[in-house]
JSON list of C-alpha atoms in Angstrom, two decimals:
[
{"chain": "A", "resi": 1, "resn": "UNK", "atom": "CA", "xyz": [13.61, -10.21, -3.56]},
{"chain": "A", "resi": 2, "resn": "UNK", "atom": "CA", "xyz": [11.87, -7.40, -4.70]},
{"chain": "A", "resi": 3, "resn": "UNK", "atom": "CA", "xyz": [12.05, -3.75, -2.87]},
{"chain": "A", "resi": 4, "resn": "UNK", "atom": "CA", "xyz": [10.87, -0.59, -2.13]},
{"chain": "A", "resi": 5, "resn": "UNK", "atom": "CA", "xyz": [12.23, 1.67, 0.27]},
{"chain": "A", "resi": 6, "resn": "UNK", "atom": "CA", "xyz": [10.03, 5.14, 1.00]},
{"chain": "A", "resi": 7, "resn": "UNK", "atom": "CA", "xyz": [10.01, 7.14, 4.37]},
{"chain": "A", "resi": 8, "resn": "UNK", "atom": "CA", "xyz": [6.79, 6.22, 6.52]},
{"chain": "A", "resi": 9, "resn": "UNK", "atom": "CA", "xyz": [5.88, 9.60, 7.02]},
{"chain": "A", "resi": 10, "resn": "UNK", "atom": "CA", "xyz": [7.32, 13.02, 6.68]},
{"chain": "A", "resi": 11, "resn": "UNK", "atom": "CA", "xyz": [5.93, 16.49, 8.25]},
{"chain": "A", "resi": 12, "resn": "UNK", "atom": "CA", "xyz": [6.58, 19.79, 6.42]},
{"chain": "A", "resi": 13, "resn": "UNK", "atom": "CA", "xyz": [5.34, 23.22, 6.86]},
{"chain": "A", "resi": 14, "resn": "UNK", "atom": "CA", "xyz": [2.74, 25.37, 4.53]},
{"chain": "A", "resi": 15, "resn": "UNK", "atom": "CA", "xyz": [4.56, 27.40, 2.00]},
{"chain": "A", "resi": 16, "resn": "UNK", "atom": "CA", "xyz": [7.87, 25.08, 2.16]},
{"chain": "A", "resi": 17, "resn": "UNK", "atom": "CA", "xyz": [9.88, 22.66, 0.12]},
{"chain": "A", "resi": 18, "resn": "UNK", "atom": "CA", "xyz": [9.67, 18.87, 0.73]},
{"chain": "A", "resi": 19, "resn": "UNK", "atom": "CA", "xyz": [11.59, 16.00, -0.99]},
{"chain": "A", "resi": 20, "resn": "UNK", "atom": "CA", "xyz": [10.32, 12.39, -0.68]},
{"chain": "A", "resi": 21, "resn": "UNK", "atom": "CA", "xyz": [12.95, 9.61, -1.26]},
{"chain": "A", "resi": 22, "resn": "UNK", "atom": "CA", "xyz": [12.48, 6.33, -3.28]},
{"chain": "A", "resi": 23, "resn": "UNK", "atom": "CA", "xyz": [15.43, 3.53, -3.51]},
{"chain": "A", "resi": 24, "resn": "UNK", "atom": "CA", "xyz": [14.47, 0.48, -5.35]},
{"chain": "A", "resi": 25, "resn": "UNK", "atom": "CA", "xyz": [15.83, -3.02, -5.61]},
{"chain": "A", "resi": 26, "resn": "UNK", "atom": "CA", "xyz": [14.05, -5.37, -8.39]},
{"chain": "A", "resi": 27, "resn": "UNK", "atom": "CA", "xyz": [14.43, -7.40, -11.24]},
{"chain": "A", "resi": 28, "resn": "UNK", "atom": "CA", "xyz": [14.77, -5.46, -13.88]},
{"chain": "A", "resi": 29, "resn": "UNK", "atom": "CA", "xyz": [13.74, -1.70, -14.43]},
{"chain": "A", "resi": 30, "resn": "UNK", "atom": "CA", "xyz": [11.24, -0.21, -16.87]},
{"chain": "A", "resi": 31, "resn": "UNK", "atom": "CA", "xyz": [10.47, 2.97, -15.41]},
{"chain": "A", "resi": 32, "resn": "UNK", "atom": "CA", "xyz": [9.37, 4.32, -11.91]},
{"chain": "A", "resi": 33, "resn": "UNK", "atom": "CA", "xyz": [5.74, 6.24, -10.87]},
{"chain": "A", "resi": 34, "resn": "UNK", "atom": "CA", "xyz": [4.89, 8.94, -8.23]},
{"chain": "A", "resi": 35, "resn": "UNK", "atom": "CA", "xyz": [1.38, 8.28, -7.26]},
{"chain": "A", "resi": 36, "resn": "UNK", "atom": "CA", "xyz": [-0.65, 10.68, -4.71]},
{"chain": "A", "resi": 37, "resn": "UNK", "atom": "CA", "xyz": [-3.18, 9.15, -2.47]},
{"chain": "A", "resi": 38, "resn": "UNK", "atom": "CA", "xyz": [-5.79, 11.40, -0.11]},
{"chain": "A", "resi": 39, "resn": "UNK", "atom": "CA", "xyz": [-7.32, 9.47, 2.73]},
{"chain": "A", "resi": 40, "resn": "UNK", "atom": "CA", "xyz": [-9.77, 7.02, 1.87]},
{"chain": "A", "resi": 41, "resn": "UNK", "atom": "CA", "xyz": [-9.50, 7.89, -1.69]},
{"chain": "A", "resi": 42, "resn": "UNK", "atom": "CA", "xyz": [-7.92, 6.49, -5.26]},
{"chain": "A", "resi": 43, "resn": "UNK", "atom": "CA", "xyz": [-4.33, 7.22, -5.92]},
{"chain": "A", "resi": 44, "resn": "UNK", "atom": "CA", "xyz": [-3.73, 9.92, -8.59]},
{"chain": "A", "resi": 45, "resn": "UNK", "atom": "CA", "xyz": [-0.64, 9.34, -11.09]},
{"chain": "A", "resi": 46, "resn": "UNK", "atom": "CA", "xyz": [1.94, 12.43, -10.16]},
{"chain": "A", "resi": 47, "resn": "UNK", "atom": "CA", "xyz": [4.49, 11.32, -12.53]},
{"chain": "A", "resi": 48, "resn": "UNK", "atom": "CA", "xyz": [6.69, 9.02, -14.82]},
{"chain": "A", "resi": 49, "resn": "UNK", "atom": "CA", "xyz": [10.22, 8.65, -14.76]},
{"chain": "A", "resi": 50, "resn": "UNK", "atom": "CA", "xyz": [12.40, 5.94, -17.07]},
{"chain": "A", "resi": 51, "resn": "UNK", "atom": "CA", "xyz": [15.62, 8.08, -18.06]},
{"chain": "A", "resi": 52, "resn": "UNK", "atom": "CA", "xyz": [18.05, 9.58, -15.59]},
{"chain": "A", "resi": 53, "resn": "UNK", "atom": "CA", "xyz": [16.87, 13.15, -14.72]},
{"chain": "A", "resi": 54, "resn": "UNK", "atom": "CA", "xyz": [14.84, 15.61, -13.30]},
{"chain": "A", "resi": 55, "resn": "UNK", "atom": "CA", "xyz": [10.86, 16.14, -14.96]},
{"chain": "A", "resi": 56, "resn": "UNK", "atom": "CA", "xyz": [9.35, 18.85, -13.61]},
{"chain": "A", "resi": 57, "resn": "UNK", "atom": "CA", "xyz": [5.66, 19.71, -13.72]},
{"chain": "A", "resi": 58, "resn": "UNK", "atom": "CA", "xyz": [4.05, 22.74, -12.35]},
{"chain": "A", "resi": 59, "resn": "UNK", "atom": "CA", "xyz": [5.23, 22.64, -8.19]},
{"chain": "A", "resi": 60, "resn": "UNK", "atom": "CA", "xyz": [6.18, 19.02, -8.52]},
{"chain": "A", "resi": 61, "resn": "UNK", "atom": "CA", "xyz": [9.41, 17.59, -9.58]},
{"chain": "A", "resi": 62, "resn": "UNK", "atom": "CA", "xyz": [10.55, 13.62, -9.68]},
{"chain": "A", "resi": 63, "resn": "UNK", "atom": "CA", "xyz": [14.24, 12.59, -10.09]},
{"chain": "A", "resi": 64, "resn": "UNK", "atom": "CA", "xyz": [15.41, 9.66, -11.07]},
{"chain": "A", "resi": 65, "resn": "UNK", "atom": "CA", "xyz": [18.84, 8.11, -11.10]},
{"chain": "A", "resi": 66, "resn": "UNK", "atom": "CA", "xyz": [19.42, 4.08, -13.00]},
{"chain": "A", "resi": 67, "resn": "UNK", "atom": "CA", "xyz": [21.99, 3.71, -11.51]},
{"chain": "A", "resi": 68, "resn": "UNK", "atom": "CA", "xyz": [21.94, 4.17, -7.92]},
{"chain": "A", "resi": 69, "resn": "UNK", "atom": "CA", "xyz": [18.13, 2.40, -8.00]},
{"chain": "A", "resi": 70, "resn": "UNK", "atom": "CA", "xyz": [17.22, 6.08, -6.28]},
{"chain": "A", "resi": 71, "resn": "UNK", "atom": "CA", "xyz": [13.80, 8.34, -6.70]},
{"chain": "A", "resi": 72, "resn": "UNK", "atom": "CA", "xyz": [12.81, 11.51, -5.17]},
{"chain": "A", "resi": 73, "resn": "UNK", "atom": "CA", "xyz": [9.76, 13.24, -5.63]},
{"chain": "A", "resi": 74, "resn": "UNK", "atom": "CA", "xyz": [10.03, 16.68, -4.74]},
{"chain": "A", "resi": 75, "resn": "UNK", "atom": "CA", "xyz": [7.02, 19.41, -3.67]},
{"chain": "A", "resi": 76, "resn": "UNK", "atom": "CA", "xyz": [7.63, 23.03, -3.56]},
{"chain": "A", "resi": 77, "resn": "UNK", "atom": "CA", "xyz": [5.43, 25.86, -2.12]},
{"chain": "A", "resi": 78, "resn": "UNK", "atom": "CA", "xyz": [3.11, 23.10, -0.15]},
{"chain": "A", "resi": 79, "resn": "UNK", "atom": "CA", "xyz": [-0.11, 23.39, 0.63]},
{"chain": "A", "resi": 80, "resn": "UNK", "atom": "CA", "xyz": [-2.40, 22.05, 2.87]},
{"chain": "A", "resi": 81, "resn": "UNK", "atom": "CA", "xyz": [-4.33, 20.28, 0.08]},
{"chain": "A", "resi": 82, "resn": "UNK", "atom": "CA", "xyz": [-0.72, 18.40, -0.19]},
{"chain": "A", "resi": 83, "resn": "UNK", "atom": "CA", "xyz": [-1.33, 16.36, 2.52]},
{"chain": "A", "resi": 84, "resn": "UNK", "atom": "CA", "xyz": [-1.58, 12.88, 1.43]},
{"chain": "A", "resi": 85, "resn": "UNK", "atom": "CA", "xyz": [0.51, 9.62, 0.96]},
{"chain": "A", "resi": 86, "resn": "UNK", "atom": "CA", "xyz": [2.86, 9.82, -1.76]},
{"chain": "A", "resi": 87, "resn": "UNK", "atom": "CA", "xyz": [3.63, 5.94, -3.15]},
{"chain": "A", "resi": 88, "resn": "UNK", "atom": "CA", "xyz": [6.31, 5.34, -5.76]},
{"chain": "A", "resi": 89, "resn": "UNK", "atom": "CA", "xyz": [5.74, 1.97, -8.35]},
{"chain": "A", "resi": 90, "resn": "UNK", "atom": "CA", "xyz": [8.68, 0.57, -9.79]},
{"chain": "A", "resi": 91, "resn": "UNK", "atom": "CA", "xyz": [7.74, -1.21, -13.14]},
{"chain": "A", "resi": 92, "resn": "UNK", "atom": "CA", "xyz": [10.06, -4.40, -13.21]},
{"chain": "A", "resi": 93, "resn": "UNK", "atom": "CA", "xyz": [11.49, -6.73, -16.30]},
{"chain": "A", "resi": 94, "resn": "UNK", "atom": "CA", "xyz": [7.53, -8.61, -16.17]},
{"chain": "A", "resi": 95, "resn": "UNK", "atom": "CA", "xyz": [6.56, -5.72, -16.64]},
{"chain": "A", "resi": 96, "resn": "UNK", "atom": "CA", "xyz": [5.08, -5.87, -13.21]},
{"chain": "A", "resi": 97, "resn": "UNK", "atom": "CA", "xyz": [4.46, -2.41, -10.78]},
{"chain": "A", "resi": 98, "resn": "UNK", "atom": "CA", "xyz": [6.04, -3.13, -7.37]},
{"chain": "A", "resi": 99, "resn": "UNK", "atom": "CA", "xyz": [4.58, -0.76, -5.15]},
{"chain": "A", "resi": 100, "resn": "UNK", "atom": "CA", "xyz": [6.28, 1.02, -1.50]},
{"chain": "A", "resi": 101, "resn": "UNK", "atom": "CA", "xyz": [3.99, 1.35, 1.27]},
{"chain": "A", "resi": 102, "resn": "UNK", "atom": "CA", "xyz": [4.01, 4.98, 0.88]},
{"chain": "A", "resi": 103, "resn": "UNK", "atom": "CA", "xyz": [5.21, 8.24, 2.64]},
{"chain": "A", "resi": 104, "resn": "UNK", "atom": "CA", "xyz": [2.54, 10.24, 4.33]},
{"chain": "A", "resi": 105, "resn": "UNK", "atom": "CA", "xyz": [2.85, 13.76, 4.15]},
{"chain": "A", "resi": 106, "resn": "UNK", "atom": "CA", "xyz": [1.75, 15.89, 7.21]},
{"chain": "A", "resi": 107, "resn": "UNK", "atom": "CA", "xyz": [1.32, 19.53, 6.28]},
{"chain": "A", "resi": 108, "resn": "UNK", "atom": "CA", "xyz": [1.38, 21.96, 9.12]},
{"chain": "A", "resi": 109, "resn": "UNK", "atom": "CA", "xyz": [0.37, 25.60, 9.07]},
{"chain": "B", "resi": 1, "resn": "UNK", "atom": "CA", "xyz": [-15.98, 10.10, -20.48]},
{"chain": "B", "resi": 2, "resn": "UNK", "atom": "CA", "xyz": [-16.58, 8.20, -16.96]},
{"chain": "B", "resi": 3, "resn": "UNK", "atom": "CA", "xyz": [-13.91, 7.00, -14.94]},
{"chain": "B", "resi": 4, "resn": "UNK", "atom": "CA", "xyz": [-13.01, 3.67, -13.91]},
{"chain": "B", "resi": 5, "resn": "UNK", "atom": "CA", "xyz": [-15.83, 2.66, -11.80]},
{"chain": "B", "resi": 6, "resn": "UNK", "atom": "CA", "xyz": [-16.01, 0.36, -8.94]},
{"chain": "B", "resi": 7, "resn": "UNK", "atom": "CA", "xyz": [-19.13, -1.13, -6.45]},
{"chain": "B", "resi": 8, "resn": "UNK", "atom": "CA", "xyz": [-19.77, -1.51, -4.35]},
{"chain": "B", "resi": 9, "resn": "UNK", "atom": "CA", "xyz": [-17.39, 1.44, -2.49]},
{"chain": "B", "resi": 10, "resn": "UNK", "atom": "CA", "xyz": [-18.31, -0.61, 0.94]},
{"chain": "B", "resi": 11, "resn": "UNK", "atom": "CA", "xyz": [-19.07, -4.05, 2.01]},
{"chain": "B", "resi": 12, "resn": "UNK", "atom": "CA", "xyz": [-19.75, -5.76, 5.01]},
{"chain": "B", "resi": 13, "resn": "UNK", "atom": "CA", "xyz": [-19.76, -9.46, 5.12]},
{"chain": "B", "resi": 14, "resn": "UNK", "atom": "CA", "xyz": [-19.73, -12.15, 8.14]},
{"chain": "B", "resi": 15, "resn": "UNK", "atom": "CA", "xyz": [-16.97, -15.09, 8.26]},
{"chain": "B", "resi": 16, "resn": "UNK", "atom": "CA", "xyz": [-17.53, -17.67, 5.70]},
{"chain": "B", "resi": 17, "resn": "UNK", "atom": "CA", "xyz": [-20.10, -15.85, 3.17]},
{"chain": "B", "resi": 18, "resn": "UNK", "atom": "CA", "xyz": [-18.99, -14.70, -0.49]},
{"chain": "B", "resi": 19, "resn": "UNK", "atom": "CA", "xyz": [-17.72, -11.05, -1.91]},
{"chain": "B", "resi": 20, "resn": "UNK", "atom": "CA", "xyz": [-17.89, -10.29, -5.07]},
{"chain": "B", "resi": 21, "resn": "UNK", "atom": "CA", "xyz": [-16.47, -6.93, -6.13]},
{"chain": "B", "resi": 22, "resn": "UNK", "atom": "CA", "xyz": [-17.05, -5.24, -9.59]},
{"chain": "B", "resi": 23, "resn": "UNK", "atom": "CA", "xyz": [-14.88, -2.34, -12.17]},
{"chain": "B", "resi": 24, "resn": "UNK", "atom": "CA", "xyz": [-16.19, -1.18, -15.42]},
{"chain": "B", "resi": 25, "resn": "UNK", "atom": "CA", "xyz": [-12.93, 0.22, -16.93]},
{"chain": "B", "resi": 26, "resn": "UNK", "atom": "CA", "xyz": [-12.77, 3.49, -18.43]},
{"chain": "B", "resi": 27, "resn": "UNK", "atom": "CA", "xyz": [-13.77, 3.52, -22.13]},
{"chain": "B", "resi": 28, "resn": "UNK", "atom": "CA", "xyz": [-11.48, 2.69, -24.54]},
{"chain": "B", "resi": 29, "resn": "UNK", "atom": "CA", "xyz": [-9.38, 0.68, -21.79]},
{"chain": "B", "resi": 30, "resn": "UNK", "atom": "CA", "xyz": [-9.24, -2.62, -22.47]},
{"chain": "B", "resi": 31, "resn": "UNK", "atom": "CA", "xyz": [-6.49, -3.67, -19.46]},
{"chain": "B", "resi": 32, "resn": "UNK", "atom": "CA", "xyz": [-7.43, -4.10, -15.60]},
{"chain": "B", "resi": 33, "resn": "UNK", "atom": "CA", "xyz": [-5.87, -4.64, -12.85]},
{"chain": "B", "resi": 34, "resn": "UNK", "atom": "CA", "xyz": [-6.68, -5.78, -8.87]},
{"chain": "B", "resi": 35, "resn": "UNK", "atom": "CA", "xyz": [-5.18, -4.53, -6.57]},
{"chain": "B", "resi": 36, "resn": "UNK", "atom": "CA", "xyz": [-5.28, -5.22, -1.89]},
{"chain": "B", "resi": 37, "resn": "UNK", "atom": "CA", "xyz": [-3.90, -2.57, 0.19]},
{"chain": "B", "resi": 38, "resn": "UNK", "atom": "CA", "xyz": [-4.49, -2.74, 4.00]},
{"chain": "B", "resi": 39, "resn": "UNK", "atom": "CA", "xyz": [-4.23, -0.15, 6.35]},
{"chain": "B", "resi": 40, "resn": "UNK", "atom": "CA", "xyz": [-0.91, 2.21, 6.76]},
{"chain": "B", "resi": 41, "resn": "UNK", "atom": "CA", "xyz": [0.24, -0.64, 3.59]},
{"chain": "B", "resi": 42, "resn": "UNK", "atom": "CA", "xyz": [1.36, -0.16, 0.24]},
{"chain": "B", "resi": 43, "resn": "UNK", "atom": "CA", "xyz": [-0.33, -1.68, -2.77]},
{"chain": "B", "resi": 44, "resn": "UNK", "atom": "CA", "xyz": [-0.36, -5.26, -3.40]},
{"chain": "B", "resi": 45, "resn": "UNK", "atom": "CA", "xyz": [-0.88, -6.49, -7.13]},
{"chain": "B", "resi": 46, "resn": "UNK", "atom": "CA", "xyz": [-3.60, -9.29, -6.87]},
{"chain": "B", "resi": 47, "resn": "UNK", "atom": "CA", "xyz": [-4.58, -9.84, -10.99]},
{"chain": "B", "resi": 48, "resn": "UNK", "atom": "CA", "xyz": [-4.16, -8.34, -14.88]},
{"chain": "B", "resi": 49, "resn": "UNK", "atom": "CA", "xyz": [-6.71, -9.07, -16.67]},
{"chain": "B", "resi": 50, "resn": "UNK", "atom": "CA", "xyz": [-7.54, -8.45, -20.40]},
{"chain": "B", "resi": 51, "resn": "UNK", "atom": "CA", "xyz": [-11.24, -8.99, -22.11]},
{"chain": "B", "resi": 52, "resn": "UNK", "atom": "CA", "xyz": [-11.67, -12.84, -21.39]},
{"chain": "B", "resi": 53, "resn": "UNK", "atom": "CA", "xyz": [-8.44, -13.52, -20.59]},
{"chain": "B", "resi": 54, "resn": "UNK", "atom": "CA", "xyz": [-5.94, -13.43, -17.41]},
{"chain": "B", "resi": 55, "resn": "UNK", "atom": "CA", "xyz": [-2.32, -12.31, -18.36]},
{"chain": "B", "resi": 56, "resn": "UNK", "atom": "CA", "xyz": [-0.84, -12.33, -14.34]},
{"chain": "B", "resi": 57, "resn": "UNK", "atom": "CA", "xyz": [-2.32, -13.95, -11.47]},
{"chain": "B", "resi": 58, "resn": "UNK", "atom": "CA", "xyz": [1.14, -14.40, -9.86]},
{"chain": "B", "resi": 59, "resn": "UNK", "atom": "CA", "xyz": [-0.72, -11.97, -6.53]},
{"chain": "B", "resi": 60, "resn": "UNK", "atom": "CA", "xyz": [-3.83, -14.07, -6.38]},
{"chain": "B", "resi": 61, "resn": "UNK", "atom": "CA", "xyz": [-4.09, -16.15, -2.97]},
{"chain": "B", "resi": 62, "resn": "UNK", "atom": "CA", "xyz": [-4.14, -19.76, -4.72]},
{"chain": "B", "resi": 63, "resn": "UNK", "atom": "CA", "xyz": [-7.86, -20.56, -2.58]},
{"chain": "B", "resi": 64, "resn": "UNK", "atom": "CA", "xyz": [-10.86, -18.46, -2.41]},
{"chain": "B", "resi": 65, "resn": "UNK", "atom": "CA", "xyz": [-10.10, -15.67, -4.89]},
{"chain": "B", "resi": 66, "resn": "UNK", "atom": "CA", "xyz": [-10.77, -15.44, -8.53]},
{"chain": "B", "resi": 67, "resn": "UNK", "atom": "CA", "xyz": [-11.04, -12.97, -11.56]},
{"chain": "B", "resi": 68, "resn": "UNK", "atom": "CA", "xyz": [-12.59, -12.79, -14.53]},
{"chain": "B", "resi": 69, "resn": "UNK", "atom": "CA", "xyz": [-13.37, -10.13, -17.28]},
{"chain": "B", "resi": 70, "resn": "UNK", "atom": "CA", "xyz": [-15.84, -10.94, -19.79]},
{"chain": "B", "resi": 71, "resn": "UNK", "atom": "CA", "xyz": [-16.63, -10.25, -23.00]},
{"chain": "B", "resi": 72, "resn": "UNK", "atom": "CA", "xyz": [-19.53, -7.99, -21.97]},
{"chain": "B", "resi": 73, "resn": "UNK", "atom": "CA", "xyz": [-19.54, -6.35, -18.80]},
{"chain": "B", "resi": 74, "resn": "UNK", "atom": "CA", "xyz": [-17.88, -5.69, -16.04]},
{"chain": "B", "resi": 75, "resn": "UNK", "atom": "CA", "xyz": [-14.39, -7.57, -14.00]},
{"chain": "B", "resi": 76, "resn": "UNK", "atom": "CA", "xyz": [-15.09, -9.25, -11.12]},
{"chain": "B", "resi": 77, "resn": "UNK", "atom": "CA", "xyz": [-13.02, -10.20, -7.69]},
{"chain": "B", "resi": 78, "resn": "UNK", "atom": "CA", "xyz": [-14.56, -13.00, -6.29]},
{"chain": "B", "resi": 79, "resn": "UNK", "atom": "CA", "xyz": [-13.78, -14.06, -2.58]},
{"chain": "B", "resi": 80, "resn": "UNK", "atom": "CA", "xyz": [-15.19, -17.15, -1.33]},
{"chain": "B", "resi": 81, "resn": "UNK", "atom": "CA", "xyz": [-15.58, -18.10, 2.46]},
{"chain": "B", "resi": 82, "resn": "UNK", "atom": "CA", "xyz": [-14.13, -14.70, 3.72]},
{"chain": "B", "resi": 83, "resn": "UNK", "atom": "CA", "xyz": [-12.31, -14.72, 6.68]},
{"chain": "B", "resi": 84, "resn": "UNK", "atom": "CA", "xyz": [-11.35, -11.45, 9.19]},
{"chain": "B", "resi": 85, "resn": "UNK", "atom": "CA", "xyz": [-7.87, -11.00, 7.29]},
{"chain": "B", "resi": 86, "resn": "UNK", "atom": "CA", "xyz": [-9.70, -10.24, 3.81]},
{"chain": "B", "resi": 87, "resn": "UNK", "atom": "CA", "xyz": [-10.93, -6.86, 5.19]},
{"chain": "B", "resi": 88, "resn": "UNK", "atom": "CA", "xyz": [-9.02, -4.49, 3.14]},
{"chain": "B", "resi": 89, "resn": "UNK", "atom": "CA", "xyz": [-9.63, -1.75, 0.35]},
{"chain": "B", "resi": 90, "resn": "UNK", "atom": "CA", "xyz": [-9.42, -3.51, -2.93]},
{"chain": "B", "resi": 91, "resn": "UNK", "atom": "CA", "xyz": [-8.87, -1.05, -6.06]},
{"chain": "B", "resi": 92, "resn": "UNK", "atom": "CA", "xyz": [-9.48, -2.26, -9.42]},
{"chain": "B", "resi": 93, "resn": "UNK", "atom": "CA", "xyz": [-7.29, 0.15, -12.28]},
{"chain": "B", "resi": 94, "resn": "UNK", "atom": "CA", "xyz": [-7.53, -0.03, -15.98]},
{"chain": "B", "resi": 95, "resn": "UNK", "atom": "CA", "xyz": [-5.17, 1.37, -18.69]},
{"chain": "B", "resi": 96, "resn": "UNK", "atom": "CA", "xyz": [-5.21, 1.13, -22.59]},
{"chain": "B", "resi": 97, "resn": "UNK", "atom": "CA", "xyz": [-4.13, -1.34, -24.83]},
{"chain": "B", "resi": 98, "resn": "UNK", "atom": "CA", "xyz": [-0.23, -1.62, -24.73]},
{"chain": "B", "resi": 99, "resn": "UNK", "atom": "CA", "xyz": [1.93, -2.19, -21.72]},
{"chain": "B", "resi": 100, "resn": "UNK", "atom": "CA", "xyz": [1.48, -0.48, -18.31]},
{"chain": "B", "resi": 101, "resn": "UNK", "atom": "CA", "xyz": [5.37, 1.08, -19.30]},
{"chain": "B", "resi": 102, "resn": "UNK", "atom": "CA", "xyz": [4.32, 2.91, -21.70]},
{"chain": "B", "resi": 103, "resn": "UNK", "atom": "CA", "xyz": [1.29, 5.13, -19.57]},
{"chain": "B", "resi": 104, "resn": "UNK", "atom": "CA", "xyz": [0.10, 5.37, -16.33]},
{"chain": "B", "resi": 105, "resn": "UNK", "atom": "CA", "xyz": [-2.63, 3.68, -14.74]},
{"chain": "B", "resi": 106, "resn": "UNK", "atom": "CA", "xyz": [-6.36, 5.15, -13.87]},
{"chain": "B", "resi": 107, "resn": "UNK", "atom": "CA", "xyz": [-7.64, 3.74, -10.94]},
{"chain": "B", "resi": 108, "resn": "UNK", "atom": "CA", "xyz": [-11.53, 3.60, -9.64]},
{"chain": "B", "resi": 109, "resn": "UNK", "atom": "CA", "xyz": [-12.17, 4.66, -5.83]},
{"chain": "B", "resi": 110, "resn": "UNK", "atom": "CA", "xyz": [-12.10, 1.40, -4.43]},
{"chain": "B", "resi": 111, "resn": "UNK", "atom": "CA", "xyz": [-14.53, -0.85, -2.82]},
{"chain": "B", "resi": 112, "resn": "UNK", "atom": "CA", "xyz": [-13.70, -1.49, 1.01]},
{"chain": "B", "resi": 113, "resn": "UNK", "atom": "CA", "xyz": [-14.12, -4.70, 2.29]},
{"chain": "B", "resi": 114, "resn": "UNK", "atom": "CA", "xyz": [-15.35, -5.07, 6.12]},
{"chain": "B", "resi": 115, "resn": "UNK", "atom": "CA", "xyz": [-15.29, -9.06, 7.32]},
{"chain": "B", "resi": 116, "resn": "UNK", "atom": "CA", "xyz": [-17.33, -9.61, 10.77]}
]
């Protein structure tokens, strides 16, 4: 079967570093998403990973590695506009997005 | 240019009567996509649609729910005979011609789905 592993929720303070872990087990791999979601709202695309590596983009960062079917998405400087759910997408060999249930990200002061 | 937009953003509907939920696509998108998520749940793929056509419907509970996306207007989830478990937030997302690989998707705000 198809998988998606992600923390259920995380709690970090204002100002500080957070990294949010992905692993993945599907058929097939064409690439892997960070999307943000507020509360009762549409998720927001973060980022886009499909070769090994680190992109970075302003305070957020998404790693990917093939070959251990791993993710992280990682959020520096937090703040409190940061709390949200964080979901990572796994596009498989159907071209498909399989989607994790999300982490939700408490930010504290 | 207008998002992908979705109504309506709440309904409320007793056991057994019809929903029908609607997504005008973002301009210049030409690819949909339904998708279920349920409280503290992840994202559930339900339907890809193109302009009079379905490409996946492998998420689509085989009774009660259909899709369609016609030539002119908007995509439409229809549920028939709703029961208490279809409560849920249903999000309709649209990208550009060309596979969902090769950009991301833009979704609409949802349309939340209360059964009584």
């Amino acid at each position: 079967g198809q998988n998606i592993d992600q923390p259920t929720e995380m709690t970090a303070t204002e100002g500080a570093i957070v990294q949010i872990n992905c692993t993945y087990q599907t058929s097939g791999f064409n690439g892997l998403f960070w999307y943000q979601q507020h509360a009762g709202e549409a998720p927001t695309f973060l980022s886009y990973n499909v070769l090994d590596g680190l992109e970075e983009k302003g305070r957020f960062s998404s790693f990917l590695s093939r070959s251990k079917g791993y993710s992280y998405l990682l959020l520096k400087e937090l703040q409190m506009k940061d709390s949200a759910s964080y979901l990572c997408a796994v596009i498989d060999s159907n071209y498909q997005l399989i989607w994790g249930a999300g982490t939700k990200l408490i930010i504290k002061p | 240019n207008a998002g992908v937009m979705q109504n309506p953003r709440h309904l409320v509907r007793r056991r057994g009567q019809e929903a029908r939920l609607r997504c005008s696509p973002m301009k210049g998108h030409s690819h949909v996509y339904w998708y279920r998520q349920l409280p503290e749940e992840g994202l559930k793929f339900m339907v890809y649609l193109q302009k009079e056509n379905i490409i996946d419907e492998s998420g689509m509970p085989k009774e009660r729910f259909s899709a369609e996306f016609p030539k002119e207007g908007p995509s439409i989830l229809r549920i028939q005979q709703v029961v208490r478990g279809d409560s849920a937030a249903y999000f309709c997302a649209s990208s550009p011609p060309g596979r969902t690989n090769t950009g991301e998707l833009f979704f609409g705000e949802g349309s939340r789905l209360t059964v009584l």
